[in-house]
Amino acid sequence: MSTSRTIQFTLNGRPATADIAANETIVDMLTNRFELRGARESCGQGLCGCCTVTVDGMAVSGCLSLAWFLDGKSVETVEALSKGGVLDPVQEAFIEAGAFQCGFCTPGFIMMVRQLLDAHPDPDEDEVRHYLTGNLCRCSAYPEIMDAVKLAAAKRKRASAA
Amino acid sequence: MSAITPPPFASRSLPRLEAREKVTGRIEYTHHLKLPGMLHGKIFRSTMPHAKIKSIDTTAAAALPGVYQVVTIDDIRKVIPNPYYGPAFHDQPILADGKVRFAGEPVAVVLAFDKKIAEEAAGLITAEYEELPAVFDEIEAMTAKVLVHDELKPAATFADLKYLKGKKGTNIALDYQLRRGDTEAAFARAEHVFEHTFRSQQVMHVPMEPFVSVADWQDGHLTLHTASQGPSFVRIEIARLLGLPENKVRVKVPYLGGGFGGKLYIKLEALVTALSMVAERPVKISLTMDEQFFMVTRHPCHFTIKSGLDASGKIIARHCEVIWNGGAYADIGPRVTQKAGFTSAGPYDIDNVTINSYAVYTNRPPCGALRGFGAPQTAWAYECHTDMIADALKMDRVEFRRKNMLREGRPQASGTPLRDAEIERAMDHVLDRMNWSAPFDRGSGNIKRGRGIGIGFKGITSPTTSVAIVNLNADGSCALYIGTVDMGQGSDTVMAQIAAQVLNLDPASIKVIHPDTDVTPYDMGTLGSRSTFHMGNAVRIAAEDAKQKIEVLARELGLPQGANLPLVDMMKQKYGMQAGNIIGTGTYLADYEKPDAQGQTTKGTPFWGVGAAGAEVEIDIETGAIKVTKLVNVADVGVALNPKAVQQQLSGAGIMQLGFTLTENMVFRDGQLTNGSLADYKIPTLLDMPKSFINEHVPNAYDAHGPFGAKGGGESTTIALSPAIGNAVADALGIRIYDLPITPEAIFRAMQEAKGAPLEEDA
Amino acid sequence: MAALEIAEPEKLDDAYTMLGTEEGSIRPMGGGTALMLMMKAQLFKPSKLVSLRKIEALTGFSLSVDASHIRIGAMTTFSELEQSPMIAQHLPVVTQTMKTLANVRVRNVATVGGNLAHGDPHLDLPPVWSALGASVRIVGVDGERVVPAEELFLGYYETVLAQGELIADISVPVRPGWRFFYAKVTTRAEHDWPALGLCVGVRAEGEVIADVSLVLSAAVDKPTRLKSAEAALRGVALSDAALAMAADAALAEVHIEGDGRGSAAYKQQLLRVHLGRAIKHVMQGSASA
């Protein structure tokens, strides 16, 4: 029992170690100790989704989760999605559909859409709206985000068929 | 130069230049900035809406291990002797100075290397106040004995606000007046007179990147890194505060995570500057989402509109009494009051118009610019009023508009003629997309359906200046140096397209250098739909200047006409190696004529923003629950240089205004904000998006003065949307809602009122 | 958020020791969503959090051998329930409620036990458990006790749980012949905390409401069974008049407070309308259990 400890976990596929305080959130740790910018705190209440990361494959709000509990887990941020200049199909779809303006909420949306498509590879409109209602875009690129989800679903289907 | 020939860009929906950086999360925002040795500041805020500060106890905070320093106005005065700032009035102290004027006002700041320690320490500060009577309502403030400011201090920074005086001994910061014709005489001979009062609520911008600024003061010069829409103004105002020449203040702005008018003028910049001077270290303040509600908001507005009509249904007289609740500090409220006052009689051809528009101080959080500079609040009144008159005269709502509409070449109330403003075509486009002439399903059972339209326009802040530099490197690659801030609207991309069009380059190959006042030239600000028009023109001029210089060089080198030698070869010939630059510069200042004492001018706006909207609603008459099932937004943007970016602006502005119409409302009790977080202040989500949602620009429109026929469009669809919905509700129920937002309870109450069985209010 | 300690016991007994019995700043932590919000707002500054995530006894959920009830461990997450075909089959109202409950990320971490122990009257699941007739098994250093879900709540953020006591699991009866529906009524936006939460269960015999279970939340200070309204409906054939009488009875038996989501008078109207609609909805069999 203590106010700080060393955690070992996997971050975007690589082993990582961090000395963290018990009151440190995941987004604070990623920003301050790993210089990652993709997950960012905005509403601070888990409502906007800007800080979305996955822990063992499950999306969580990085601003409402303590880094303490990451020990032994695998964390993925938007930074993991593109490799060697090749984007994830969801990222490609966001560009092609023009699904963002200022871009601040975009990594969070992309992380959620990936989980959405994992759970529902061919979601209907109602499923998409409900699934993404915990992500806020004040530029309101919502119509284009709907387009991007459809496009990404098609891209993933093509990729898995190939 | 690269040999590609770009197609005419009017048809090019080029993706944003920075698209990849945005989807990979690597893009630069001030939010992420860290400087070596940087301190974090956390603000301790007032709990009183209006009070004298008797004492501030910072002992416990200062004693917390890890706290660097606790700063109050007394410390700031040592480095900035007159610590008051503002774009219209120098009325805002950097920290509360003996008095607080709204609940939430910054009183002290804790500095610490660890943000969490600063937060914890700020929670340990206490203050003792002597409460003063306060005024919150704009109508009360007009005549109240309670004065928010004992003294009014005009800033005289902007050309359009030079005449500001304020009314001594009152809360009135500005009374804007416009007089056209003889309104009284026209009312006297009018066949019909109608008068209605409408109110708009206080709302907030809610940028997803909350306000953030970093100041680094070193040896007599300052560098500010800030999420600002107006770096040039920040430099001028901070230089004034510090008594420094402009070249000692450097303001750098990367991408912004949204702005919407909030991140204009001075926000956190004066505070972090003072803190950096006090602490002699870099200082960063990042607001939380909840704190943003105390930074800047949109004016509540109280608008009484009165119209006189002749027997044929022609409007012959209009009187507008518009009162803007500006909160505790004027910010840019006087410009909102003036700009929106100017068009508050609506896009109608009326010979006799009187407009009085007042900015008043109250003990609420300050109000400033928000996507439309007040135009949406005025259109809420004048377009609901339009339907009410048409209904009362039993005239068709569309034909009534047509009969009275302001048309090309006719003088608007200010005397400025309408030019390149497609008001009627915007309306017709809406009607077409609404299938207006087809039969309409009015609902059944407990569901009633209705539909409505609205039209509106706005003037653009003037006179304002933009300066651009186009730099061609010796290899022919191009960089564009501009002060326009890309906050999501896509200005980098569109400005690159304009330069590319002139220089025959691939727009995606152009590098846009972000605002850095040591590097990029002056721009008045990224605001009020002005950038495409003003900066677009400056970029076009700069690119043409560069092109001309290339032609001069070609002649100098004795190249035959049409040789089309790549620039790199010309530069090698000229300088004996790959060296040198071609620098083109462009300055654009729109034509402007100062209004006379009656508010009359023939050149009041460089162009007209035009928007029209249509809405279909479904209302559950047992609960008042409302659904907007269809929403059509149409704007005249001149030529859409990047149609995709334009459409995003139109739909984004539309959804934002949908929030301001149905759900968003800052609720106060005794001057205390009761819902200052996104848990309780509800901005639209995907679930609030209408099932049928159409956003289009008027095809084949052209602004003769804009770059390649273009003009701004970032605000146009905010203007007419609220009244379109209000009119649809009235169409469904036969009941008029006068106050925004149109909540289910407001509708249900209005229905009960109409039945003569009013619903009981909470005690 | 202030500095704090975290402990992660693996055994219940250790948790009891760590939590102690003195009211104070030591708190058990399930998924932690609500706690984190309170800590970030500096509304609550615990000195120590005792995480329950490593205690196996609090995890898992299963149908009893006789298929008469489902045991749900306190540390079961909402997502686990949402994605369970067994829950969808036997407790479809729970699956239905999940769709509009907070958001996916919250459902991925929030736990059944933490949600109940929080005592916030605006939460969606407590009225559902109450209407279903679930019972809550509470364990502590002095042994265990079982409390009906509807008796867990004493008032606004108040429960019967004493310091050192933990919710171990809940037992939810599978009720053949009953149909349940949770009506989440929002007023400020489509997606919001409810102004009114209403869980309605009916056992119908043709057009007759043979038995009924009604629990109201959000508009009241704790999930509250509408006993008079139930009595008014029990054994009665469905009719608008019967529904109106039930609504009158409901309005007479609860005290509704106004807040930012609606005035008291407006919420009373919402209760009147949505009580009738929800009962019609389950009688028509659109939701089944």
XYZ file of N, CA, C and O in Angstrom, chain B residues 409-498:
360
model
N -28.968 46.036 -54.627
C -28.880 47.456 -54.961
C -29.685 48.364 -54.051
O -29.428 49.569 -53.984
N -30.668 47.809 -53.348
C -31.489 48.636 -52.448
C -30.741 48.896 -51.144
O -30.031 48.020 -50.637
N -30.888 50.097 -50.578
C -30.171 50.389 -49.327
C -30.772 49.633 -48.140
O -31.987 49.595 -47.972
N -29.909 49.042 -47.364
C -30.296 48.452 -46.087
C -30.462 49.604 -45.096
O -30.131 50.763 -45.430
N -30.957 49.292 -43.898
C -31.276 50.345 -42.922
C -30.133 51.331 -42.716
O -30.351 52.514 -42.446
N -28.916 50.883 -42.849
C -27.762 51.755 -42.628
C -27.482 52.642 -43.834
O -26.615 53.514 -43.770
N -28.170 52.380 -44.940
C -27.876 53.114 -46.158
C -26.910 52.385 -47.066
O -26.720 52.753 -48.223
N -26.281 51.338 -46.551
C -25.370 50.549 -47.390
C -26.202 49.666 -48.318
O -27.060 48.920 -47.847
N -25.964 49.777 -49.629
C -26.789 48.975 -50.529
C -26.452 47.488 -50.437
O -25.315 47.119 -50.156
N -27.472 46.681 -50.670
C -27.251 45.246 -50.725
C -26.487 44.931 -52.004
O -26.840 45.421 -53.079
N -25.442 44.144 -51.887
C -24.616 43.818 -53.043
C -24.194 42.360 -52.943
O -23.735 41.917 -51.907
N -24.353 41.640 -54.029
C -23.943 40.232 -54.085
C -24.438 39.460 -52.860
O -23.677 38.748 -52.211
N -25.707 39.621 -52.563
C -26.297 38.945 -51.406
C -27.552 38.216 -51.866
O -28.569 38.841 -52.165
N -27.454 36.898 -51.917
C -28.509 36.091 -52.537
C -29.561 35.680 -51.513
O -29.745 34.490 -51.236
N -30.267 36.665 -50.979
C -31.238 36.356 -49.930
C -32.416 35.558 -50.501
O -32.805 34.527 -49.958
N -32.950 36.018 -51.595
C -34.138 35.344 -52.126
C -33.786 33.955 -52.671
O -34.532 32.997 -52.455
N -32.641 33.864 -53.333
C -32.260 32.532 -53.843
C -31.951 31.574 -52.705
O -32.192 30.366 -52.815
N -31.416 32.087 -51.614
C -31.177 31.216 -50.452
C -32.516 30.703 -49.925
O -32.676 29.516 -49.631
N -33.487 31.601 -49.829
C -34.816 31.194 -49.344
C -35.438 30.178 -50.301
O -35.979 29.148 -49.868
N -35.346 30.462 -51.598
C -35.942 29.545 -52.576
C -35.279 28.170 -52.527
O -35.946 27.148 -52.688
N -33.979 28.175 -52.289
C -33.263 26.902 -52.189
C -33.767 26.099 -50.986
O -33.972 24.888 -51.071
N -33.993 26.796 -49.884
C -34.546 26.133 -48.697
C -35.927 25.563 -49.017
O -36.235 24.400 -48.713
N -36.758 26.390 -49.640
C -38.132 25.951 -49.942
C -38.110 24.706 -50.821
O -38.892 23.776 -50.628
N -37.198 24.704 -51.775
C -37.079 23.552 -52.658
C -36.696 22.297 -51.873
O -37.308 21.243 -52.009
N -35.691 22.406 -51.012
C -35.240 21.243 -50.252
C -36.256 20.813 -49.190
O -36.235 19.679 -48.726
N -37.121 21.727 -48.827
C -38.180 21.401 -47.861
C -39.405 20.805 -48.554
O -40.372 20.444 -47.880
N -39.397 20.735 -49.872
C -40.589 20.338 -50.648
C -41.796 21.156 -50.201
O -42.868 20.624 -49.918
N -41.580 22.438 -50.136
C -42.546 23.345 -49.505
C -43.928 23.270 -50.154
O -44.950 23.408 -49.487
N -43.952 23.036 -51.478
C -45.257 23.070 -52.148
C -45.987 21.731 -52.036
O -47.159 21.638 -52.371
N -45.297 20.700 -51.550
C -45.950 19.391 -51.422
C -46.833 19.370 -50.176
O -46.609 20.127 -49.241
N -47.830 18.468 -50.144
C -48.678 18.373 -48.949
C -47.826 17.997 -47.738
O -46.839 17.281 -47.871
N -48.199 18.478 -46.587
C -47.389 18.290 -45.381
C -48.182 17.500 -44.344
O -49.325 17.827 -44.038
N -47.543 16.466 -43.804
C -48.166 15.620 -42.773
C -48.155 16.369 -41.439
O -47.095 16.707 -40.933
N -49.323 16.622 -40.899
C -49.436 17.414 -39.666
C -49.444 16.554 -38.403
O -49.658 17.058 -37.307
N -49.228 15.237 -38.581
C -49.141 14.368 -37.412
C -50.496 13.832 -36.997
O -51.527 14.236 -37.525
N -50.467 12.904 -36.036
C -51.720 12.336 -35.540
C -51.507 11.906 -34.098
O -50.373 11.849 -33.614
N -52.594 11.591 -33.432
C -52.505 11.175 -32.028
C -51.894 12.270 -31.186
O -52.276 13.439 -31.304
N -50.914 11.898 -30.367
C -50.317 12.908 -29.494
C -49.169 13.647 -30.184
O -48.491 14.445 -29.560
N -48.933 13.365 -31.462
C -47.854 14.035 -32.185
C -48.419 15.088 -33.133
O -49.287 14.803 -33.957
N -47.919 16.291 -32.981
C -48.267 17.342 -33.941
C -47.010 17.752 -34.676
O -45.957 17.873 -34.078
N -47.156 17.977 -35.978
C -46.005 18.332 -36.792
C -46.173 19.738 -37.360
O -47.286 20.191 -37.626
N -45.049 20.407 -37.537
C -45.088 21.745 -38.132
C -43.799 22.009 -38.871
O -42.821 21.262 -38.737
N -43.803 23.061 -39.671
C -42.576 23.425 -40.385
C -42.476 24.946 -40.466
O -43.494 25.651 -40.406
N -41.249 25.403 -40.583
C -41.047 26.848 -40.633
C -39.769 27.181 -41.358
O -38.899 26.319 -41.553
N -39.680 28.434 -41.757
C -38.435 28.892 -42.375
C -37.982 30.189 -41.698
O -38.743 30.816 -40.956
N -36.762 30.550 -41.987
C -36.239 31.840 -41.554
C -35.178 32.283 -42.540
O -34.547 31.454 -43.210
N -35.004 33.592 -42.657
C -33.911 34.126 -43.474
C -33.182 35.167 -42.642
O -33.747 35.716 -41.705
N -31.937 35.388 -42.983
C -31.216 36.381 -42.193
C -29.926 36.799 -42.878
O -29.485 36.174 -43.844
N -29.348 37.867 -42.363
C -28.094 38.338 -42.935
C -27.260 39.013 -41.858
O -27.727 39.221 -40.741
N -26.035 39.279 -42.180
C -25.180 39.985 -41.233
C -24.162 40.836 -41.969
O -23.758 40.499 -43.096
N -23.759 41.912 -41.336
C -22.664 42.728 -41.837
C -21.359 42.193 -41.284
O -21.343 41.412 -40.335
N -20.271 42.603 -41.885
C -18.956 42.102 -41.501
C -18.157 43.248 -40.903
O -18.194 44.378 -41.418
N -17.437 42.956 -39.826
C -16.642 43.965 -39.136
C -15.735 44.709 -40.122
O -15.049 44.097 -40.931
N -15.769 46.024 -40.025
C -14.996 46.829 -40.967
C -14.666 48.172 -40.328
O -15.422 48.642 -39.490
N -13.570 48.812 -40.664
C -12.542 48.391 -41.620
C -11.511 47.500 -40.937
O -11.124 47.756 -39.806
N -11.078 46.462 -41.607
C -10.046 45.583 -41.051
C -9.022 45.250 -42.131
O -9.331 45.288 -43.321
N -7.846 44.880 -41.661
C -6.713 44.678 -42.573
C -6.131 43.279 -42.422
O -6.051 42.758 -41.313
N -5.729 42.717 -43.550
C -4.953 41.473 -43.555
C -3.727 41.663 -44.425
O -3.800 42.307 -45.474
N -2.625 41.082 -43.970
C -1.385 41.152 -44.744
C -0.864 39.721 -44.930
O -0.924 38.916 -43.992
N -0.392 39.423 -46.131
C 0.130 38.083 -46.416
C 1.475 38.185 -47.115
O 1.752 39.152 -47.831
N 2.306 37.181 -46.888
C 3.584 37.069 -47.601
C 3.635 35.713 -48.283
O 3.363 34.692 -47.651
N 3.962 35.727 -49.568
C 4.203 34.485 -50.299
C 5.701 34.400 -50.543
O 6.298 35.337 -51.082
N 6.279 33.321 -50.132
C 7.730 33.140 -50.290
C 7.996 31.941 -51.175
O 7.612 30.813 -50.852
N 8.645 32.214 -52.325
C 9.065 31.103 -53.183
C 10.544 30.873 -52.952
O 11.355 31.787 -53.125
N 10.876 29.677 -52.529
C 12.281 29.333 -52.329
C 12.954 29.126 -53.686
O 12.286 29.020 -54.717
N 14.246 29.039 -53.643
C 14.992 28.943 -54.899
C 14.651 27.675 -55.679
O 14.813 27.619 -56.889
N 14.158 26.650 -54.993
C 13.777 25.426 -55.726
C 12.344 25.501 -56.239
O 11.821 24.541 -56.799
N 11.687 26.633 -56.005
C 10.316 26.800 -56.483
C 9.264 26.409 -55.469
O 8.076 26.629 -55.689
N 9.675 25.822 -54.353
C 8.673 25.453 -53.341
C 8.172 26.722 -52.658
O 8.876 27.733 -52.591
N 6.942 26.631 -52.171
C 6.236 27.849 -51.749
C 5.812 27.764 -50.293
O 5.330 26.721 -49.823
N 6.008 28.855 -49.568
C 5.489 28.968 -48.202
C 4.658 30.231 -48.104
O 4.981 31.254 -48.711
N 3.594 30.100 -47.323
C 2.650 31.190 -47.172
C 2.696 31.650 -45.725
O 2.500 30.845 -44.810
N 2.961 32.938 -45.511
C 3.094 33.482 -44.155
C 1.852 34.309 -43.857
O 1.694 35.412 -44.388
N 0.976 33.752 -43.007
C -0.271 34.471 -42.716
C -0.600 34.381 -41.234
O -0.236 33.422 -40.558
N -1.338 35.354 -40.764
C -1.757 35.385 -39.361
C -3.125 34.771 -39.135
O -3.633 34.780 -38.020
N -3.713 34.225 -40.175
C -5.008 33.563 -39.999
C -4.809 32.270 -39.213
O -3.887 31.511 -39.489
N -5.676 32.048 -38.239
C -5.539 30.893 -37.351
C -6.441 29.767 -37.852
O -7.643 29.979 -38.027
N -5.856 28.603 -38.075
C -6.710 27.473 -38.463
C -7.226 26.805 -37.208
O -6.507 26.120 -36.486
N -8.511 27.060 -36.919
C -9.107 26.500 -35.703
C -10.092 25.395 -36.055
O -10.944 25.029 -35.262
N -9.945 24.885 -37.283
C -10.825 23.807 -37.720
C -11.602 24.175 -38.978
O -12.141 23.317 -39.651
N -11.635 25.467 -39.278
C -12.435 25.893 -40.439
C -11.748 25.565 -41.753
O -12.386 25.611 -42.803
N -10.451 25.254 -41.716
C -9.758 24.852 -42.938
C -9.091 25.995 -43.664
O -8.847 25.919 -44.870
N -8.740 27.058 -42.940
C -8.171 28.238 -43.607
C -6.817 27.930 -44.237
O -6.514 28.438 -45.321
N -5.999 27.095 -43.605
C -4.703 26.759 -44.207
C -4.915 26.241 -45.627
O -4.222 26.637 -46.572
N -5.862 25.338 -45.749
C -6.105 24.662 -47.024
C -6.623 25.647 -48.068
O -6.138 25.686 -49.203
N -7.596 26.458 -47.668
C -8.199 27.390 -48.629
C -7.197 28.470 -49.041
O -7.105 28.827 -50.222
N -6.400 28.966 -48.091
C -5.405 29.991 -48.436
C -4.352 29.394 -49.379
O -3.906 30.049 -50.323
N -3.973 28.141 -49.134
C -3.022 27.475 -50.039
C -3.643 27.331 -51.425
O -2.965 27.506 -52.442
N -4.927 27.048 -51.469
C -5.603 26.914 -52.767
C -5.577 28.235 -53.538
O -5.379 28.250 -54.752
N -5.785 29.334 -52.798
C -5.794 30.650 -53.464
C -4.406 30.956 -54.033
O -4.271 31.342 -55.197
